[in-house]
Amino acid sequence: MPMKNIPVKFLYFAVMDFYGTGRCDLTQWISRIYNMGLEERLCDVLDTKGRLEDICLVENNQYIALNFMRMDENSNSYIVPQQGKAKHIDLEDDQFMGKNTVALYDPKRCVLLVQCNKGGFSADMIQSYINNIFGGEQPSYRLVPVVSKMDGFFQKKKRKLILTVADLRKINRNNCKSDVFERIVSAAEETGAVTAKIELGMGYEYWHNLNNEAIELIAEDVKKEYDRGTIKKAQFVIKDEERTAVYDLFENLEHDIVYCPVMPRRELKFNQVADKIARRYEESGRVRMSRIN
């Protein structure tokens, strides 16, 4: 059976002092929790539970990989035989359904890279866990997203555009520079819809890209509509010679993407994901660090 390449997206966060504006090193916190048993690491996190499952060094011991595990008591998962009836996965009293999130910490720069894994720990949940695991102590850490200015954005090749529209009725179509954007909005509005999510992409045609001139005009219109509150989100999947990344037009938060090969029905291992993220961080670290204020 052929391997599948699983995309893993991750965001960059500066680890900051909770009450101040300076950087804050996580190394002492990691050393402290490293000596605790798994049961001791269990903590209430927002509306669920979780723990730090694994800690290891990667990329010649330069970075610390962390494996956060969300633990839910509710199980809505089944094992489904091809020729048999689905069987629900029942849990014992001391068992949970788990979903992991991989993070990578750079102790030299106090930067934490966090996997975007739906159903796992979000950055807010990781921050809550870090500040609450020892109980009764004042919060010490904040995770602040790294902002990227993305120099030369419009010169980069774009493979996908994703728009989230808050209110189609309020978009000023008479003021659109882009005929394409005006026609898309008009067609969507004709269905009677108020909100919309619009996605334009190249699919599996990896050798082709979206029309840069057309996308630039759409982006100009979208920026104006964002200021008016009609557009909620605009993201671009961009690529250059080295990598593919997701760029948020409004928040200027750049996601990185790595691809991890895995056999179907098998585990995508924590250390495999951590190694891939560490290599990508090492390859593009200089660029990333130049964007951190």
Coordinates of C-alpha atoms in Angstrom, one line a residue:
M1 CA 0.0 0.0 0.0
P2 CA 1.5 3.4 -1.0
M3 CA 2.6 5.9 1.6
K4 CA 0.6 9.1 2.0
N5 CA 2.1 12.5 2.5
I6 CA 0.3 14.2 5.4
P7 CA 0.5 18.0 5.4
V8 CA 1.4 19.5 8.9
K9 CA 0.9 23.2 9.4
F10 CA 2.4 25.2 12.2
L11 CA 2.6 28.7 13.5
Y12 CA 5.4 30.7 15.1
F13 CA 4.9 32.2 18.6
A14 CA 7.2 34.4 20.7
V15 CA 7.3 33.3 24.4
M16 CA 6.8 36.4 26.4
D17 CA 6.6 37.4 30.0
F18 CA 2.9 37.3 31.0
Y19 CA 2.8 40.7 32.6
G20 CA 5.6 42.4 30.7
T21 CA 6.9 42.9 27.2
G22 CA 10.1 41.0 27.3
R23 CA 11.0 37.5 26.1
C24 CA 10.7 34.7 28.6
D25 CA 12.6 31.4 28.5
L26 CA 10.6 28.2 28.8
T27 CA 13.7 26.0 29.6
Q28 CA 13.2 26.1 33.3
W29 CA 9.5 25.2 33.0
I30 CA 10.4 22.3 30.7
S31 CA 13.1 21.0 33.1
R32 CA 10.7 21.1 36.0
I33 CA 7.9 19.2 34.2
Y34 CA 10.4 16.7 32.7
N35 CA 10.9 15.1 36.1
M36 CA 7.2 14.6 36.7
G37 CA 5.3 11.4 35.9
L38 CA 2.6 11.2 33.2
E39 CA -0.2 11.2 35.8
E40 CA 1.3 14.3 37.5
R41 CA 1.3 16.1 34.2
L42 CA -2.5 15.8 33.8
C43 CA -4.2 19.2 34.1
D44 CA -7.5 20.8 33.4
V45 CA -7.2 23.0 30.3
L46 CA -10.1 25.3 29.5
D47 CA -13.0 23.0 28.9
T48 CA -11.1 19.7 28.8
K49 CA -8.0 17.9 30.1
G50 CA -4.6 17.3 28.8
R51 CA -0.9 16.7 29.5
L52 CA 2.6 17.0 28.1
E53 CA 3.1 13.4 26.8
D54 CA 6.7 13.5 25.5
I55 CA 9.8 15.7 25.6
C56 CA 12.9 15.2 23.5
L57 CA 15.8 17.0 21.8
V58 CA 16.0 17.3 18.0
E59 CA 18.2 18.7 15.3
N60 CA 21.6 18.1 17.0
N61 CA 20.1 19.0 20.4
Q62 CA 19.4 22.6 19.3
Y63 CA 15.6 22.5 19.9
I64 CA 13.2 20.9 22.3
A65 CA 10.2 19.0 20.9
L66 CA 7.1 18.8 23.0
N67 CA 4.1 16.5 22.4
F68 CA 0.9 17.9 24.0
M69 CA -2.0 15.5 24.3
R70 CA -5.6 16.6 24.6
M71 CA -7.6 14.0 26.6
D72 CA -11.4 13.8 26.2
E73 CA -13.8 11.6 28.2
N74 CA -16.3 11.4 25.4
S75 CA -15.8 8.8 22.7
N76 CA -17.5 9.1 19.4
S77 CA -15.1 7.0 17.4
Y78 CA -15.7 3.6 15.8
I79 CA -13.6 0.7 14.4
V80 CA -15.3 -0.2 11.1
P81 CA -14.5 -3.6 9.4
Q82 CA -14.9 -3.6 5.7
Q83 CA -17.4 -6.5 5.9
G84 CA -18.7 -6.1 9.4
K85 CA -20.7 -3.7 11.5
A86 CA -19.0 -0.7 13.1
K87 CA -17.9 -1.2 16.7
H88 CA -17.8 1.8 19.1
I89 CA -14.6 2.4 21.0
D90 CA -15.7 2.2 24.6
L91 CA -13.4 3.7 27.3
E92 CA -12.6 2.4 30.8
D93 CA -12.9 4.8 33.7
D94 CA -9.2 5.8 33.6
Q95 CA -9.0 6.1 29.8
F96 CA -9.5 9.1 27.4
M97 CA -9.7 9.7 23.7
G98 CA -6.4 11.5 22.8
K99 CA -5.4 14.0 20.1
N100 CA -1.9 15.3 20.0
T101 CA -0.3 18.6 19.1
V102 CA 3.5 18.9 18.4
A103 CA 5.4 22.0 19.4
L104 CA 9.1 22.9 18.9
Y105 CA 10.9 25.3 21.2
D106 CA 14.0 27.3 20.3
P107 CA 15.6 28.2 23.7
K108 CA 18.1 30.7 22.1
R109 CA 15.3 32.9 20.7
C110 CA 12.4 32.0 23.0
V111 CA 10.3 30.9 20.0
L112 CA 7.7 28.2 20.1
L113 CA 6.4 26.6 16.9
V114 CA 2.9 25.1 17.3
Q115 CA 1.3 22.5 15.1
C116 CA -2.2 23.5 13.8
N117 CA -4.0 20.3 14.6
K118 CA -7.8 20.4 14.6
G119 CA -9.1 18.7 17.8
G120 CA -5.8 18.9 19.5
F121 CA -4.3 21.6 21.7
S122 CA -4.5 25.2 20.3
A123 CA -1.9 27.8 21.2
D124 CA -4.3 29.2 23.8
M125 CA -4.7 25.8 25.4
I126 CA -0.9 25.3 25.5
Q127 CA -0.5 28.7 27.2
S128 CA -3.2 27.7 29.7
Y129 CA -1.5 24.4 30.4
I130 CA 1.9 26.0 30.9
N131 CA 0.5 28.5 33.3
N132 CA -1.7 26.1 35.3
I133 CA 0.1 22.8 35.5
F134 CA 1.8 23.7 38.8
G135 CA -1.4 25.0 40.4
G136 CA -1.7 28.2 42.6
E137 CA 1.2 30.0 40.9
Q138 CA 0.9 33.3 39.1
P139 CA 0.9 32.9 35.3
S140 CA 4.3 33.5 33.8
Y141 CA 4.1 33.0 30.1
R142 CA 2.2 34.4 27.1
L143 CA 2.4 33.0 23.5
V144 CA 2.4 35.9 21.1
P145 CA 2.0 35.1 17.3
V146 CA 4.9 36.2 15.2
V147 CA 3.9 38.8 12.6
S148 CA 5.3 38.7 9.1
K149 CA 5.4 41.6 6.7
M150 CA 5.9 39.2 3.7
D151 CA 8.2 41.4 1.6
G152 CA 7.4 41.0 -2.1
F153 CA 4.1 39.3 -1.5
F154 CA 2.6 40.1 -4.8
Q155 CA 5.6 38.7 -6.7
K156 CA 5.2 35.3 -5.1
K157 CA 3.4 32.5 -6.9
K158 CA 0.0 31.8 -5.4
R159 CA -1.7 28.4 -5.5
K160 CA -4.9 29.0 -3.5
L161 CA -7.1 31.9 -2.3
I162 CA -9.5 31.4 0.6
L163 CA -12.0 34.1 1.5
T164 CA -14.5 34.2 4.4
V165 CA -17.3 36.7 3.8
A166 CA -19.3 38.0 6.8
D167 CA -22.1 39.8 4.8
L168 CA -22.4 39.5 1.0
R169 CA -25.2 42.2 0.9
K170 CA -22.9 44.9 2.2
I171 CA -20.0 44.5 -0.2
N172 CA -19.7 47.6 -2.4
R173 CA -19.6 46.0 -5.8
N174 CA -19.7 49.3 -7.6
N175 CA -16.3 50.1 -6.2
C176 CA -14.6 46.9 -7.1
K177 CA -11.3 47.1 -9.1
S178 CA -11.6 43.4 -9.8
D179 CA -14.3 42.2 -12.3
V180 CA -13.6 38.7 -11.1
F181 CA -14.3 39.5 -7.4
E182 CA -17.5 41.5 -8.4
R183 CA -18.8 38.5 -10.4
I184 CA -18.1 36.0 -7.7
V185 CA -19.9 38.1 -5.1
S186 CA -22.8 38.7 -7.4
A187 CA -23.2 35.0 -8.2
A188 CA -23.0 34.1 -4.5
E189 CA -25.6 36.8 -3.5
E190 CA -28.0 35.5 -6.2
T191 CA -28.4 32.3 -4.2
G192 CA -29.9 34.3 -1.3
A193 CA -26.9 33.6 0.9
V194 CA -25.7 36.2 3.5
T195 CA -22.3 34.6 4.3
A196 CA -19.8 32.7 2.1
K197 CA -16.6 30.9 2.1
I198 CA -14.9 31.2 -1.3
E199 CA -11.9 29.0 -2.3
L200 CA -10.0 29.2 -5.5
G201 CA -7.1 26.9 -6.1
M202 CA -5.0 24.8 -8.6
G203 CA -5.8 21.4 -7.1
Y204 CA -3.3 18.7 -8.2
E205 CA -1.9 20.8 -11.0
Y206 CA 1.3 21.6 -9.1
W207 CA 3.1 23.2 -12.1
H208 CA 0.4 25.9 -12.5
N209 CA -0.4 28.9 -10.3
L210 CA -3.2 31.5 -10.0
N211 CA -3.1 34.6 -12.2
N212 CA -1.0 37.0 -10.1
E213 CA -2.5 40.1 -11.7
A214 CA -6.1 39.0 -11.1
I215 CA -5.3 38.0 -7.5
E216 CA -3.6 41.4 -6.8
L217 CA -6.8 43.2 -7.8
I218 CA -8.9 40.9 -5.7
A219 CA -6.6 41.5 -2.7
E220 CA -7.0 45.3 -3.1
D221 CA -10.8 44.9 -3.0
V222 CA -10.7 42.5 -0.1
K223 CA -8.6 44.9 2.0
K224 CA -11.1 47.7 1.5
E225 CA -14.0 45.4 2.4
Y226 CA -12.2 44.1 5.5
D227 CA -12.0 47.7 6.7
R228 CA -15.8 47.9 6.2
G229 CA -16.3 44.7 8.2
T230 CA -17.7 42.6 5.3
I231 CA -14.8 40.3 4.9
K232 CA -13.6 38.2 7.9
K233 CA -10.6 36.3 6.5
A234 CA -8.4 36.2 3.5
Q235 CA -5.6 33.6 3.2
F236 CA -3.2 32.7 0.3
V237 CA -1.2 29.5 -0.2
I238 CA 2.0 30.8 -1.7
K239 CA 5.2 29.1 -2.8
D240 CA 8.7 30.0 -3.8
E241 CA 11.8 28.0 -4.7
E242 CA 12.2 26.6 -1.1
R243 CA 8.8 26.1 0.5
T244 CA 5.0 26.4 0.5
A245 CA 3.3 28.5 3.2
V246 CA 0.0 30.0 4.1
Y247 CA -0.2 33.8 4.3
D248 CA -3.0 35.7 6.1
L249 CA -3.7 39.0 4.4
F250 CA -5.1 40.7 7.4
E251 CA -3.4 39.2 10.4
N252 CA 0.0 38.8 8.6
L253 CA 0.5 35.5 10.3
E254 CA 2.5 33.1 8.2
H255 CA 2.0 29.4 8.6
D256 CA 4.7 26.9 7.5
I257 CA 3.8 23.5 6.0
V258 CA 5.8 20.3 6.0
Y259 CA 4.8 16.9 4.6
C260 CA 5.2 13.7 6.6
P261 CA 5.0 10.3 4.8
V262 CA 2.9 7.7 6.7
M263 CA 1.3 4.3 5.8
P264 CA -2.5 4.3 5.8
R265 CA -4.0 3.2 9.1
R266 CA -0.7 3.7 10.9
E267 CA 0.4 6.4 13.4
L268 CA 2.0 9.6 12.4
K269 CA 4.7 9.6 15.1
F270 CA 5.5 12.6 17.3
N271 CA 9.2 12.4 16.7
Q272 CA 8.7 12.2 12.9
V273 CA 6.6 15.4 12.9
A274 CA 9.1 17.1 15.3
D275 CA 12.1 16.3 13.1
K276 CA 10.3 17.6 10.0
I277 CA 9.4 20.9 11.7
A278 CA 12.9 21.3 13.1
R279 CA 14.5 20.9 9.7
R280 CA 12.1 23.4 8.1
Y281 CA 12.8 25.8 11.0
E282 CA 16.5 25.4 10.5
E283 CA 16.3 25.9 6.7
S284 CA 14.2 29.1 7.0
G285 CA 15.2 30.3 10.5
R286 CA 17.1 33.4 9.4
V287 CA 14.2 34.6 7.5
R288 CA 11.8 33.9 10.4
M289 CA 14.0 35.6 12.9
S290 CA 14.3 38.8 10.9
R291 CA 10.5 39.1 11.1
I292 CA 10.3 38.8 14.9
N293 CA 10.0 42.2 16.7

